Amino acid sequence: MTEYKKFLAGNLRNLRIACGYTQNTVAAALGVARPTYSYYESGQTSPDIETLAKLADIYGVSFTQLVLPEEQPSVKPGGIRAKNRPAADPQTIGDLTEEEKLLIARLRSGEE
């Protein structure tokens, strides 16, 4: 695997975890199967340009922050996984239910 593929795969994983999404949530927002998205995070395959643009919207980062190592957003590698139960007054995406996360991901990707 090339260094760039390693970067992209790691960036996708770190951003997903930082946002509190599961692979299932992101895959559903993209309209792909979970194994397809899993391949993106493992570096087995790379998403096309349109999918990368949707991922940037879902994660709330610019396209360049998603794909360029020198523009990579500041997130802790490994991040903090989402809580299993939503908080009474959610302050972060990780405090939302899976259904709420899916809705937000779909809205960010422009899907209706």
mmCIF file with all atom_site columns, C-alpha atoms in Angstrom:
data_model
loop_
_atom_site.group_PDB
_atom_site.id
_atom_site.type_symbol
_atom_site.label_atom_id
_atom_site.label_alt_id
_atom_site.label_comp_id
_atom_site.label_asym_id
_atom_site.label_entity_id
_atom_site.label_seq_id
_atom_site.pdbx_PDB_ins_code
_atom_site.Cartn_x
_atom_site.Cartn_y
_atom_site.Cartn_z
_atom_site.occupancy
_atom_site.B_iso_or_equiv
_atom_site.pdbx_formal_charge
_atom_site.auth_seq_id
_atom_site.auth_comp_id
_atom_site.auth_asym_id
_atom_site.auth_atom_id
_atom_site.pdbx_PDB_model_num
ATOM 1   C CA . MET A 1 1   ? 0.000   0.000  0.000  1.00 0.00 ? 1   MET A CA 1
ATOM 2   C CA . THR A 1 2   ? 1.376   3.424  -0.925 1.00 0.00 ? 2   THR A CA 1
ATOM 3   C CA . GLU A 1 3   ? 2.020   6.105  1.680  1.00 0.00 ? 3   GLU A CA 1
ATOM 4   C CA . TYR A 1 4   ? -0.817  8.190  0.245  1.00 0.00 ? 4   TYR A CA 1
ATOM 5   C CA . LYS A 1 5   ? -3.295  5.298  0.483  1.00 0.00 ? 5   LYS A CA 1
ATOM 6   C CA . LYS A 1 6   ? -2.240  4.806  4.119  1.00 0.00 ? 6   LYS A CA 1
ATOM 7   C CA . PHE A 1 7   ? -2.804  8.508  4.776  1.00 0.00 ? 7   PHE A CA 1
ATOM 8   C CA . LEU A 1 8   ? -6.253  8.572  3.145  1.00 0.00 ? 8   LEU A CA 1
ATOM 9   C CA . ALA A 1 9   ? -7.395  5.377  4.870  1.00 0.00 ? 9   ALA A CA 1
ATOM 10  C CA . GLY A 1 10  ? -6.224  6.652  8.265  1.00 0.00 ? 10  GLY A CA 1
ATOM 11  C CA . ASN A 1 11  ? -7.740  10.086 7.716  1.00 0.00 ? 11  ASN A CA 1
ATOM 12  C CA . LEU A 1 12  ? -11.119 8.553  6.823  1.00 0.00 ? 12  LEU A CA 1
ATOM 13  C CA . ARG A 1 13  ? -11.069 6.393  9.940  1.00 0.00 ? 13  ARG A CA 1
ATOM 14  C CA . ASN A 1 14  ? -9.945  9.175  12.282 1.00 0.00 ? 14  ASN A CA 1
ATOM 15  C CA . LEU A 1 15  ? -12.550 11.617 10.957 1.00 0.00 ? 15  LEU A CA 1
ATOM 16  C CA . ARG A 1 16  ? -15.326 9.021  11.200 1.00 0.00 ? 16  ARG A CA 1
ATOM 17  C CA . ILE A 1 17  ? -14.463 8.226  14.797 1.00 0.00 ? 17  ILE A CA 1
ATOM 18  C CA . ALA A 1 18  ? -14.011 11.908 15.693 1.00 0.00 ? 18  ALA A CA 1
ATOM 19  C CA . CYS A 1 19  ? -17.537 12.555 14.375 1.00 0.00 ? 19  CYS A CA 1
ATOM 20  C CA . GLY A 1 20  ? -18.900 9.596  16.321 1.00 0.00 ? 20  GLY A CA 1
ATOM 21  C CA . TYR A 1 21  ? -20.146 7.743  13.243 1.00 0.00 ? 21  TYR A CA 1
ATOM 22  C CA . THR A 1 22  ? -20.111 4.005  12.685 1.00 0.00 ? 22  THR A CA 1
ATOM 23  C CA . GLN A 1 23  ? -19.048 2.503  9.372  1.00 0.00 ? 23  GLN A CA 1
ATOM 24  C CA . ASN A 1 24  ? -22.690 1.511  8.855  1.00 0.00 ? 24  ASN A CA 1
ATOM 25  C CA . THR A 1 25  ? -23.850 5.115  9.280  1.00 0.00 ? 25  THR A CA 1
ATOM 26  C CA . VAL A 1 26  ? -21.332 6.509  6.805  1.00 0.00 ? 26  VAL A CA 1
ATOM 27  C CA . ALA A 1 27  ? -21.938 3.720  4.301  1.00 0.00 ? 27  ALA A CA 1
ATOM 28  C CA . ALA A 1 28  ? -25.705 4.341  4.450  1.00 0.00 ? 28  ALA A CA 1
ATOM 29  C CA . ALA A 1 29  ? -25.197 8.084  3.917  1.00 0.00 ? 29  ALA A CA 1
ATOM 30  C CA . LEU A 1 30  ? -23.030 7.324  0.876  1.00 0.00 ? 30  LEU A CA 1
ATOM 31  C CA . GLY A 1 31  ? -25.447 4.717  -0.453 1.00 0.00 ? 31  GLY A CA 1
ATOM 32  C CA . VAL A 1 32  ? -22.836 1.932  -0.417 1.00 0.00 ? 32  VAL A CA 1
ATOM 33  C CA . ALA A 1 33  ? -22.535 -1.333 1.496  1.00 0.00 ? 33  ALA A CA 1
ATOM 34  C CA . ARG A 1 34  ? -20.601 -1.292 4.786  1.00 0.00 ? 34  ARG A CA 1
ATOM 35  C CA . PRO A 1 35  ? -17.860 -3.564 3.378  1.00 0.00 ? 35  PRO A CA 1
ATOM 36  C CA . THR A 1 36  ? -17.284 -1.059 0.570  1.00 0.00 ? 36  THR A CA 1
ATOM 37  C CA . TYR A 1 37  ? -16.723 1.735  3.080  1.00 0.00 ? 37  TYR A CA 1
ATOM 38  C CA . SER A 1 38  ? -14.584 -0.588 5.197  1.00 0.00 ? 38  SER A CA 1
ATOM 39  C CA . TYR A 1 39  ? -12.339 -1.127 2.165  1.00 0.00 ? 39  TYR A CA 1
ATOM 40  C CA . TYR A 1 40  ? -11.842 2.651  1.940  1.00 0.00 ? 40  TYR A CA 1
ATOM 41  C CA . GLU A 1 41  ? -10.672 2.758  5.565  1.00 0.00 ? 41  GLU A CA 1
ATOM 42  C CA . SER A 1 42  ? -8.389  -0.249 5.152  1.00 0.00 ? 42  SER A CA 1
ATOM 43  C CA . GLY A 1 43  ? -6.862  1.109  1.945  1.00 0.00 ? 43  GLY A CA 1
ATOM 44  C CA . GLN A 1 44  ? -7.951  -1.900 -0.119 1.00 0.00 ? 44  GLN A CA 1
ATOM 45  C CA . THR A 1 45  ? -9.815  0.439  -2.469 1.00 0.00 ? 45  THR A CA 1
ATOM 46  C CA . SER A 1 46  ? -10.024 4.207  -2.827 1.00 0.00 ? 46  SER A CA 1
ATOM 47  C CA . PRO A 1 47  ? -13.225 6.224  -3.178 1.00 0.00 ? 47  PRO A CA 1
ATOM 48  C CA . ASP A 1 48  ? -13.858 8.132  -6.396 1.00 0.00 ? 48  ASP A CA 1
ATOM 49  C CA . ILE A 1 49  ? -13.886 11.946 -6.498 1.00 0.00 ? 49  ILE A CA 1
ATOM 50  C CA . GLU A 1 50  ? -17.659 12.216 -6.048 1.00 0.00 ? 50  GLU A CA 1
ATOM 51  C CA . THR A 1 51  ? -17.541 9.940  -2.993 1.00 0.00 ? 51  THR A CA 1
ATOM 52  C CA . LEU A 1 52  ? -14.623 11.900 -1.540 1.00 0.00 ? 52  LEU A CA 1
ATOM 53  C CA . ALA A 1 53  ? -16.640 15.121 -1.916 1.00 0.00 ? 53  ALA A CA 1
ATOM 54  C CA . LYS A 1 54  ? -19.581 13.508 -0.092 1.00 0.00 ? 54  LYS A CA 1
ATOM 55  C CA . LEU A 1 55  ? -17.270 12.269 2.664  1.00 0.00 ? 55  LEU A CA 1
ATOM 56  C CA . ALA A 1 56  ? -15.851 15.762 3.149  1.00 0.00 ? 56  ALA A CA 1
ATOM 57  C CA . ASP A 1 57  ? -19.401 17.084 3.563  1.00 0.00 ? 57  ASP A CA 1
ATOM 58  C CA . ILE A 1 58  ? -20.345 14.283 5.956  1.00 0.00 ? 58  ILE A CA 1
ATOM 59  C CA . TYR A 1 59  ? -17.288 14.917 8.126  1.00 0.00 ? 59  TYR A CA 1
ATOM 60  C CA . GLY A 1 60  ? -17.616 18.702 7.949  1.00 0.00 ? 60  GLY A CA 1
ATOM 61  C CA . VAL A 1 61  ? -14.157 19.275 6.473  1.00 0.00 ? 61  VAL A CA 1
ATOM 62  C CA . SER A 1 62  ? -12.997 20.753 3.188  1.00 0.00 ? 62  SER A CA 1
ATOM 63  C CA . PHE A 1 63  ? -12.130 18.489 0.286  1.00 0.00 ? 63  PHE A CA 1
ATOM 64  C CA . THR A 1 64  ? -8.453  19.432 0.629  1.00 0.00 ? 64  THR A CA 1
ATOM 65  C CA . GLN A 1 65  ? -8.475  18.612 4.357  1.00 0.00 ? 65  GLN A CA 1
ATOM 66  C CA . LEU A 1 66  ? -9.773  15.176 3.474  1.00 0.00 ? 66  LEU A CA 1
ATOM 67  C CA . VAL A 1 67  ? -7.336  14.345 0.672  1.00 0.00 ? 67  VAL A CA 1
ATOM 68  C CA . LEU A 1 68  ? -4.128  16.344 1.224  1.00 0.00 ? 68  LEU A CA 1
ATOM 69  C CA . PRO A 1 69  ? -1.741  15.339 4.018  1.00 0.00 ? 69  PRO A CA 1
ATOM 70  C CA . GLU A 1 70  ? -0.510  18.918 4.477  1.00 0.00 ? 70  GLU A CA 1
ATOM 71  C CA . GLU A 1 71  ? -4.109  20.123 4.970  1.00 0.00 ? 71  GLU A CA 1
ATOM 72  C CA . GLN A 1 72  ? -5.182  17.314 7.295  1.00 0.00 ? 72  GLN A CA 1
ATOM 73  C CA . PRO A 1 73  ? -7.498  18.551 10.069 1.00 0.00 ? 73  PRO A CA 1
ATOM 74  C CA . SER A 1 74  ? -6.328  18.302 13.648 1.00 0.00 ? 74  SER A CA 1
ATOM 75  C CA . VAL A 1 75  ? -7.974  15.227 15.182 1.00 0.00 ? 75  VAL A CA 1
ATOM 76  C CA . LYS A 1 76  ? -6.501  12.787 17.631 1.00 0.00 ? 76  LYS A CA 1
ATOM 77  C CA . PRO A 1 77  ? -5.547  9.515  15.921 1.00 0.00 ? 77  PRO A CA 1
ATOM 78  C CA . GLY A 1 78  ? -7.944  6.856  17.090 1.00 0.00 ? 78  GLY A CA 1
ATOM 79  C CA . GLY A 1 79  ? -10.280 9.540  18.440 1.00 0.00 ? 79  GLY A CA 1
ATOM 80  C CA . ILE A 1 80  ? -12.954 8.892  20.984 1.00 0.00 ? 80  ILE A CA 1
ATOM 81  C CA . ARG A 1 81  ? -15.690 6.507  20.007 1.00 0.00 ? 81  ARG A CA 1
ATOM 82  C CA . ALA A 1 82  ? -19.307 7.534  20.292 1.00 0.00 ? 82  ALA A CA 1
ATOM 83  C CA . LYS A 1 83  ? -21.205 6.728  23.464 1.00 0.00 ? 83  LYS A CA 1
ATOM 84  C CA . ASN A 1 84  ? -23.717 3.910  23.322 1.00 0.00 ? 84  ASN A CA 1
ATOM 85  C CA . ARG A 1 85  ? -26.524 6.050  24.735 1.00 0.00 ? 85  ARG A CA 1
ATOM 86  C CA . PRO A 1 86  ? -27.407 9.615  23.769 1.00 0.00 ? 86  PRO A CA 1
ATOM 87  C CA . ALA A 1 87  ? -27.017 12.351 26.362 1.00 0.00 ? 87  ALA A CA 1
ATOM 88  C CA . ALA A 1 88  ? -30.115 14.194 27.579 1.00 0.00 ? 88  ALA A CA 1
ATOM 89  C CA . ASP A 1 89  ? -28.814 17.373 25.892 1.00 0.00 ? 89  ASP A CA 1
ATOM 90  C CA . PRO A 1 90  ? -26.460 16.336 23.063 1.00 0.00 ? 90  PRO A CA 1
ATOM 91  C CA . GLN A 1 91  ? -23.490 18.669 22.653 1.00 0.00 ? 91  GLN A CA 1
ATOM 92  C CA . THR A 1 92  ? -21.566 16.637 20.083 1.00 0.00 ? 92  THR A CA 1
ATOM 93  C CA . ILE A 1 93  ? -22.387 14.289 17.235 1.00 0.00 ? 93  ILE A CA 1
ATOM 94  C CA . GLY A 1 94  ? -21.201 11.386 19.416 1.00 0.00 ? 94  GLY A CA 1
ATOM 95  C CA . ASP A 1 95  ? -24.043 12.068 21.835 1.00 0.00 ? 95  ASP A CA 1
ATOM 96  C CA . LEU A 1 96  ? -26.721 11.499 19.204 1.00 0.00 ? 96  LEU A CA 1
ATOM 97  C CA . THR A 1 97  ? -28.619 8.298  18.464 1.00 0.00 ? 97  THR A CA 1
ATOM 98  C CA . GLU A 1 98  ? -27.649 6.248  15.406 1.00 0.00 ? 98  GLU A CA 1
ATOM 99  C CA . GLU A 1 99  ? -30.807 7.458  13.623 1.00 0.00 ? 99  GLU A CA 1
ATOM 100 C CA . GLU A 1 100 ? -29.909 11.095 14.321 1.00 0.00 ? 100 GLU A CA 1
ATOM 101 C CA . LYS A 1 101 ? -26.344 10.544 13.104 1.00 0.00 ? 101 LYS A CA 1
ATOM 102 C CA . LEU A 1 102 ? -27.650 8.927  9.906  1.00 0.00 ? 102 LEU A CA 1
ATOM 103 C CA . LEU A 1 103 ? -29.996 11.850 9.299  1.00 0.00 ? 103 LEU A CA 1
ATOM 104 C CA . ILE A 1 104 ? -27.177 14.379 9.754  1.00 0.00 ? 104 ILE A CA 1
ATOM 105 C CA . ALA A 1 105 ? -24.850 12.372 7.512  1.00 0.00 ? 105 ALA A CA 1
ATOM 106 C CA . ARG A 1 106 ? -27.518 12.230 4.810  1.00 0.00 ? 106 ARG A CA 1
ATOM 107 C CA . LEU A 1 107 ? -28.182 15.962 5.092  1.00 0.00 ? 107 LEU A CA 1
ATOM 108 C CA . ARG A 1 108 ? -24.466 16.760 4.822  1.00 0.00 ? 108 ARG A CA 1
ATOM 109 C CA . SER A 1 109 ? -24.078 14.544 1.767  1.00 0.00 ? 109 SER A CA 1
ATOM 110 C CA . GLY A 1 110 ? -26.988 16.257 0.002  1.00 0.00 ? 110 GLY A CA 1
ATOM 111 C CA . GLU A 1 111 ? -29.082 13.085 -0.075 1.00 0.00 ? 111 GLU A CA 1
ATOM 112 C CA . GLU A 1 112 ? -32.824 13.510 0.303  1.00 0.00 ? 112 GLU A CA 1
#
